[in-house]
């Protein structure tokens, strides 16, 4: 499928991220559940994660990330005309996180909408932002992805509590006056069939007559999620490259959802992509759901690896089960 012709073209022009101050280390977890630093590092690569304070919620993290974006962008965000907030852990069911971001910045002309595509949410939000701008309906969209996973994590379940962390990222997606644009290709996919029994959280204690455990906290079959993600993402990468008529050598950076370092290694191996060309945030931040890709991009920028003009392959995947991959040019000016 070729990328459709559009009225306008979109590119990402700014990035900002934020993680809470409090750090939860593997040693801290050893005191909560029957686990060890060695087991966690060996199976997941995770060393620590940032955890929101009791009175700190997803909108607070998103606002801090957008404030940082504004600092590096060097201009006010008054002319943002749409805010898309990706989150699985909103402060409230309503009002939405995007409304709280709008209120903080006083963006009077902006529409505001939240989306939940779980850990694939940032990729879905970018896809929507690109579509809105390409159609000519919008000019400047603030995408924020924020999560307080700690608030839905069961800290008595050792198979899940070692994985998750909190954080947020924000990017600005703007119409490109040169009409070139950074978005090159996209792939979306869903497998709702097994979702509830593989990886979920929520209020329902039974579904289709079957009792469910969890009581609002995360429940998952880690092995099944692992196998599905490796299979699905490696096949998706193949499709994305084919669609864009590109080869692996054309990709400067692969930025998968940072769920587990071992999973990233397996995806790279199956997709025949070098691990050295991967940006990730999982080792120091754990699985931050839809915030993990912007946090990985920030790590790339901070270390001087990710540069203006680089071609990036982003791939989000998560509960649902759902996934989304994007090929794009990184159009954020280098800081130095
Ligand atoms: N510390 C020590 N032992 C643990 C443990 C922990 N934190 N968590 C589980 N175990 C134990 C299990 O009880 C089991 O013990 P048993 O053999 O005596 O029954 C053993 O380790 C193996 O459990 P299993 O669940 O098969 O381990 P695994 O190798 O699959 O690793 C995960 C577990 C969760 C790390 C791994 O499956 C995973 O990361 N999956 C993907 C999850 C994910 O990223 N989800 C989000 C995607 S968006």
Coordinates of C-alpha atoms and ligand atoms in Angstrom, one line a residue:
X1 CA 0.0 0.0 0.0
X2 CA 1.6 3.3 -1.1
X3 CA 1.3 6.3 1.2
X4 CA -1.7 8.3 -0.1
X5 CA -1.2 11.7 -1.7
X6 CA -2.1 14.5 0.7
X7 CA -3.0 18.1 0.8
X8 CA -0.2 18.9 3.3
X9 CA 2.7 17.1 4.9
X10 CA 3.6 16.7 8.6
X11 CA 6.8 16.5 10.5
X12 CA 7.9 16.2 14.1
X13 CA 9.6 19.4 15.2
X14 CA 10.1 19.2 18.9
X15 CA 10.5 16.7 21.8
X16 CA 10.2 16.9 25.6
X17 CA 10.1 14.2 28.3
X18 CA 9.7 13.9 32.0
X19 CA 10.0 11.1 34.6
X20 CA 9.1 11.4 38.3
X21 CA 12.0 11.8 40.8
X22 CA 11.3 8.7 42.9
X23 CA 13.3 5.6 41.8
X24 CA 12.3 2.0 42.5
X25 CA 15.3 -0.3 42.1
X26 CA 15.5 -4.0 41.9
X27 CA 16.8 -4.1 45.4
X28 CA 13.7 -2.2 46.6
X29 CA 11.6 -4.9 44.8
X30 CA 13.6 -7.6 46.6
X31 CA 12.1 -6.2 49.8
X32 CA 8.5 -6.4 48.4
X33 CA 8.3 -9.7 46.7
X34 CA 10.3 -13.0 46.3
X35 CA 12.6 -11.9 43.5
X36 CA 16.3 -10.9 42.9
X37 CA 18.2 -8.3 41.0
X38 CA 19.9 -11.1 39.1
X39 CA 16.6 -12.7 38.0
X40 CA 15.1 -9.3 36.9
X41 CA 18.2 -8.2 34.9
X42 CA 18.6 -11.6 33.3
X43 CA 14.9 -11.9 32.2
X44 CA 14.1 -8.3 31.4
X45 CA 17.3 -6.1 31.4
X46 CA 15.5 -3.7 33.8
X47 CA 17.6 -2.1 36.6
X48 CA 15.3 0.6 37.9
X49 CA 12.1 2.5 37.2
X50 CA 10.7 6.0 38.1
X51 CA 7.5 6.0 40.2
X52 CA 5.0 8.9 40.6
X53 CA 4.3 10.3 44.0
X54 CA 0.9 9.5 45.5
X55 CA -0.4 12.9 44.5
X56 CA 1.2 12.9 41.1
X57 CA -0.9 11.8 38.1
X58 CA -0.6 11.3 34.4
X59 CA -1.6 14.8 33.5
X60 CA 1.1 16.2 35.8
X61 CA 3.8 14.1 34.0
X62 CA 2.4 15.1 30.5
X63 CA 2.4 18.8 31.4
X64 CA 6.0 18.6 32.6
X65 CA 7.0 16.9 29.4
X66 CA 5.2 19.5 27.3
X67 CA 6.9 22.3 29.3
X68 CA 10.3 20.8 28.5
X69 CA 9.3 20.5 24.9
X70 CA 8.3 24.2 24.9
X71 CA 11.8 25.1 26.3
X72 CA 13.7 23.4 23.5
X73 CA 11.2 24.5 20.9
X74 CA 11.8 28.1 22.0
X75 CA 8.3 29.4 21.3
X76 CA 4.9 29.5 22.9
X77 CA 2.4 26.7 22.1
X78 CA -0.5 29.2 21.7
X79 CA -1.2 28.2 18.1
X80 CA -1.5 24.4 18.8
X81 CA -4.8 23.5 17.2
X82 CA -5.2 19.9 18.6
X83 CA -3.9 18.0 21.6
X84 CA -3.8 14.2 21.4
X85 CA -3.0 12.5 24.7
X86 CA -2.2 8.8 24.7
X87 CA -2.6 7.1 28.0
X88 CA -3.9 3.9 29.6
X89 CA -3.8 5.5 33.0
X90 CA -5.7 8.8 32.9
X91 CA -6.2 10.7 36.1
X92 CA -9.9 10.5 35.7
X93 CA -12.2 8.7 33.2
X94 CA -13.2 12.3 32.5
X95 CA -12.2 15.1 32.3
X96 CA -9.4 13.8 30.0
X97 CA -5.7 14.3 30.3
X98 CA -5.7 16.3 27.1
X99 CA -8.2 18.8 28.6
X100 CA -5.9 19.2 31.6
X101 CA -2.9 19.9 29.3
X102 CA -5.0 22.4 27.4
X103 CA -6.0 24.2 30.6
X104 CA -2.4 24.4 31.9
X105 CA -1.1 26.0 28.7
X106 CA -4.2 28.0 27.9
X107 CA -4.2 26.9 24.3
X108 CA -7.5 28.6 23.4
X109 CA -7.7 27.4 19.8
X110 CA -7.0 23.7 20.6
X111 CA -9.3 20.7 20.4
X112 CA -8.4 18.0 22.9
X113 CA -8.8 14.2 22.7
X114 CA -7.4 11.2 24.6
X115 CA -6.7 7.9 23.0
X116 CA -6.0 4.5 24.5
X117 CA -4.1 2.1 22.3
X118 CA -2.2 0.8 25.3
X119 CA 1.6 0.6 24.8
X120 CA 1.1 1.2 21.0
X121 CA -0.6 4.5 21.9
X122 CA 2.2 6.9 21.0
X123 CA 2.6 5.3 17.5
X124 CA -1.2 5.5 17.0
X125 CA -1.3 9.2 18.1
X126 CA 1.5 10.0 15.7
X127 CA -0.4 8.3 12.9
X128 CA -3.6 10.3 13.7
X129 CA -1.6 13.6 14.0
X130 CA 0.0 12.9 10.6
X131 CA -3.4 12.1 9.1
X132 CA -5.0 15.2 10.5
X133 CA -2.3 17.5 9.2
X134 CA -2.0 15.7 5.8
X135 CA -5.8 16.2 5.3
X136 CA -5.3 19.9 5.8
X137 CA -7.6 20.0 8.9
X138 CA -4.9 20.9 11.4
X139 CA -1.5 22.8 11.3
X140 CA 0.1 22.2 14.7
X141 CA -0.7 19.2 17.0
X142 CA 0.8 18.5 20.4
X143 CA 1.0 14.8 21.0
X144 CA 1.6 13.7 24.7
X145 CA 2.0 10.2 25.9
X146 CA 2.0 9.7 29.7
X147 CA 1.6 6.9 32.1
X148 CA 1.4 6.2 35.8
X149 CA 1.6 2.4 35.5
X150 CA 2.5 2.2 39.2
X151 CA -1.0 3.1 40.1
X152 CA -2.4 0.0 38.3
X153 CA 0.4 -2.4 39.3
X154 CA 0.0 -5.1 41.9
X155 CA 3.1 -4.9 44.1
X156 CA 2.4 -8.4 45.5
X157 CA 2.6 -10.0 42.0
X158 CA 6.3 -10.6 41.2
X159 CA 5.6 -11.5 37.6
X160 CA 4.3 -8.0 36.8
X161 CA 5.5 -5.5 39.4
X162 CA 9.1 -5.8 38.3
X163 CA 8.2 -4.6 34.8
X164 CA 6.4 -1.2 35.0
X165 CA 7.4 2.4 35.5
X166 CA 6.0 5.9 35.1
X167 CA 6.9 8.7 32.7
X168 CA 5.8 11.0 29.8
X169 CA 6.9 12.3 26.5
X170 CA 5.6 15.0 24.2
X171 CA 6.2 15.8 20.5
X172 CA 5.0 18.6 18.3
X173 CA 3.7 17.6 14.8
X174 CA 3.5 20.5 12.4
X175 CA 2.5 21.1 8.8
X176 CA 5.7 21.3 6.7
X177 CA 5.7 24.5 4.6
X178 CA 8.2 22.8 2.2
X179 CA 5.5 20.2 1.6
X180 CA 8.1 17.4 2.0
X181 CA 7.1 15.9 5.4
X182 CA 8.7 13.3 7.6
X183 CA 6.2 10.5 7.7
X184 CA 7.0 7.8 5.2
X185 CA 5.0 4.7 6.0
X186 CA 2.6 3.2 8.6
X187 CA 1.2 -0.2 9.6
X188 CA -1.5 -0.8 12.1
X189 CA -2.8 -4.1 13.4
X190 CA -5.1 -5.6 16.1
X191 CA -5.8 -9.1 17.5
X192 CA -8.7 -8.6 20.0
X193 CA -9.4 -12.3 20.2
X194 CA -7.2 -13.3 23.1
X195 CA -6.7 -9.9 24.6
X196 CA -8.6 -10.2 27.9
X197 CA -6.9 -13.4 28.9
X198 CA -3.4 -12.4 27.8
X199 CA -2.9 -8.9 29.2
X200 CA -5.4 -6.6 30.8
X201 CA -6.5 -4.3 33.6
X202 CA -9.9 -2.9 34.5
X203 CA -13.0 -3.0 36.6
X204 CA -14.8 -6.1 35.2
X205 CA -14.5 -9.1 37.5
X206 CA -16.2 -11.4 35.0
X207 CA -16.6 -11.4 31.3
X208 CA -18.7 -13.7 29.1
X209 CA -19.6 -15.7 32.2
X210 CA -15.9 -16.3 33.1
X211 CA -14.6 -15.0 36.4
X212 CA -11.5 -12.7 36.1
X213 CA -8.9 -11.9 38.7
X214 CA -7.0 -8.6 39.1
X215 CA -9.3 -6.2 40.9
X216 CA -8.3 -3.2 38.7
X217 CA -4.6 -4.1 38.6
X218 CA -2.5 -5.5 35.7
X219 CA -2.8 -9.2 35.0
X220 CA -0.9 -10.8 32.1
X221 CA 0.5 -14.0 30.7
X222 CA 4.0 -12.8 30.2
X223 CA 5.2 -15.7 28.0
X224 CA 2.2 -15.3 25.6
X225 CA 2.7 -11.5 25.3
X226 CA 6.5 -12.1 24.7
X227 CA 5.9 -14.6 21.9
X228 CA 3.1 -12.6 20.3
X229 CA 5.2 -9.4 20.3
X230 CA 8.3 -11.0 18.8
X231 CA 6.3 -12.6 16.0
X232 CA 4.1 -9.7 15.3
X233 CA 6.7 -6.9 15.3
X234 CA 9.2 -8.7 13.2
X235 CA 6.6 -9.4 10.6
X236 CA 5.4 -5.8 10.8
X237 CA 8.9 -4.5 10.2
X238 CA 9.1 -6.6 7.0
X239 CA 5.8 -5.2 5.8
X240 CA 6.8 -1.6 6.6
X241 CA 10.1 -1.8 4.7
X242 CA 8.4 -3.4 1.7
X243 CA 5.6 -0.8 1.7
X244 CA 8.2 2.0 1.7
X245 CA 10.5 0.2 -0.7
X246 CA 13.4 0.5 1.7
X247 CA 15.9 -2.0 3.1
X248 CA 17.2 -2.5 6.6
X249 CA 20.3 -0.5 5.7
X250 CA 18.1 2.6 5.1
X251 CA 17.1 2.6 8.8
X252 CA 19.2 4.7 11.1
X253 CA 17.3 3.8 14.3
X254 CA 14.9 1.2 15.4
X255 CA 12.8 2.3 18.4
X256 CA 10.5 -0.5 19.6
X257 CA 8.2 -0.1 22.6
X258 CA 10.5 -0.7 25.6
X259 CA 8.8 -3.6 27.4
X260 CA 11.7 -5.9 28.0
X261 CA 15.4 -5.8 26.8
X262 CA 15.3 -9.6 26.0
X263 CA 12.2 -9.0 23.9
X264 CA 14.0 -6.2 22.0
X265 CA 16.9 -8.6 21.4
X266 CA 14.6 -11.3 20.1
X267 CA 12.8 -8.9 17.8
X268 CA 16.1 -7.6 16.4
X269 CA 17.3 -11.2 15.9
X270 CA 14.1 -12.3 14.1
X271 CA 13.9 -9.1 12.1
X272 CA 17.6 -9.1 11.2
X273 CA 18.2 -5.6 12.6
X274 CA 21.4 -4.8 14.5
X275 CA 20.8 -4.2 18.3
X276 CA 23.4 -1.4 18.1
X277 CA 20.9 0.6 16.0
X278 CA 18.2 0.4 18.6
X279 CA 17.1 3.1 21.0
X280 CA 15.4 2.0 24.2
X281 CA 14.4 3.3 27.6
X282 CA 13.7 0.0 29.4
X283 CA 16.9 -0.5 31.4
X284 CA 16.5 2.7 33.5
X285 CA 12.8 3.2 33.3
X286 CA 11.1 -0.1 33.0
X287 CA 8.0 -0.5 30.8
X288 CA 6.4 2.9 30.7
X289 CA 3.7 1.8 28.2
X290 CA 2.9 4.5 25.6
X291 CA 5.6 6.8 27.1
X292 CA 8.4 4.4 26.3
X293 CA 9.1 5.4 22.7
X294 CA 9.4 9.2 23.3
X295 CA 11.6 8.4 26.4
X296 CA 13.8 6.2 24.1
X297 CA 13.9 9.0 21.5
X298 CA 15.0 11.4 24.3
X299 CA 17.8 9.0 25.3
X300 CA 18.9 9.0 21.7
X301 CA 19.0 12.8 21.5
X302 CA 20.7 13.2 24.9
X303 CA 23.5 10.8 23.9
X304 CA 24.0 12.5 20.5
X305 CA 23.0 9.4 18.6
X306 CA 19.7 10.5 17.1
X307 CA 20.3 13.4 14.7
X308 CA 18.2 15.7 12.5
X309 CA 17.4 13.9 9.3
X310 CA 17.8 10.3 10.6
X311 CA 15.3 7.7 9.4
X312 CA 13.6 6.1 12.4
X313 CA 11.4 3.0 12.5
X314 CA 9.1 3.2 15.6
X315 CA 7.1 0.2 16.7
X316 CA 4.5 0.2 19.5
X317 CA 2.7 -3.0 20.7
X318 CA 0.7 -3.9 23.7
X319 CA -2.5 -5.1 25.3
X320 CA -5.6 -5.4 23.1
X321 CA -3.6 -6.9 21.5
X322 CA -2.7 -4.0 19.3
X323 CA 0.4 -2.8 17.4
X324 CA 1.5 0.1 15.1
X325 CA 4.7 0.8 13.3
X326 CA 5.8 4.0 11.6
X327 CA 8.7 5.0 9.4
X328 CA 9.7 8.6 9.6
X329 CA 12.4 11.2 9.3
X330 CA 13.5 12.8 12.6
X331 CA 13.0 16.6 11.9
X332 CA 13.8 17.9 15.4
X333 CA 16.7 20.4 15.1
X334 CA 19.9 19.1 16.9
X335 CA 20.5 21.0 20.2
X336 CA 24.3 21.5 19.8
Ligands
LIG1 N1 11.4 -13.2 40.3 C1 11.7 -14.5 40.4 N2 11.0 -15.4 39.8 C2 9.9 -15.1 39.1 C3 9.6 -13.7 38.9 C4 10.3 -12.8 39.6 N3 10.0 -11.4 39.5 N4 8.5 -13.7 38.1 C5 8.2 -15.0 37.8 N5 9.1 -15.8 38.4 C6 9.1 -17.2 38.3 C7 7.8 -17.9 38.0 O1 7.0 -18.0 39.2 C8 8.2 -19.2 37.4 O2 8.5 -20.1 38.5 P1 8.2 -21.6 38.4 O3 9.0 -22.1 37.2 O4 8.7 -22.1 39.7 O5 6.7 -21.7 38.2 C9 9.5 -18.9 36.7 O6 10.0 -17.6 37.2 C10 9.3 -18.7 35.2 O7 8.1 -17.9 35.0 P2 7.7 -17.3 33.6 O8 6.6 -16.4 33.7 O9 7.6 -18.5 32.6 O10 9.1 -16.5 33.2 P3 9.5 -15.8 31.9 O11 10.9 -16.3 31.5 O12 8.5 -15.8 30.9 O13 9.7 -14.3 32.4 C11 8.5 -12.2 32.2 C12 8.6 -13.6 32.9 C13 7.2 -11.5 32.8 C14 9.7 -11.4 32.6 C15 8.5 -12.4 30.7 O14 7.5 -13.4 30.3 C16 8.1 -11.1 30.0 O15 8.8 -10.1 30.1 N6 7.1 -11.1 29.2 C17 6.6 -10.0 28.5 C18 5.8 -9.1 29.4 C19 5.7 -7.7 28.8 O16 6.6 -7.1 28.4 N7 4.4 -7.2 28.8 C20 4.1 -6.0 28.3 C21 4.2 -5.9 26.8 S1 3.6 -4.4 26.2

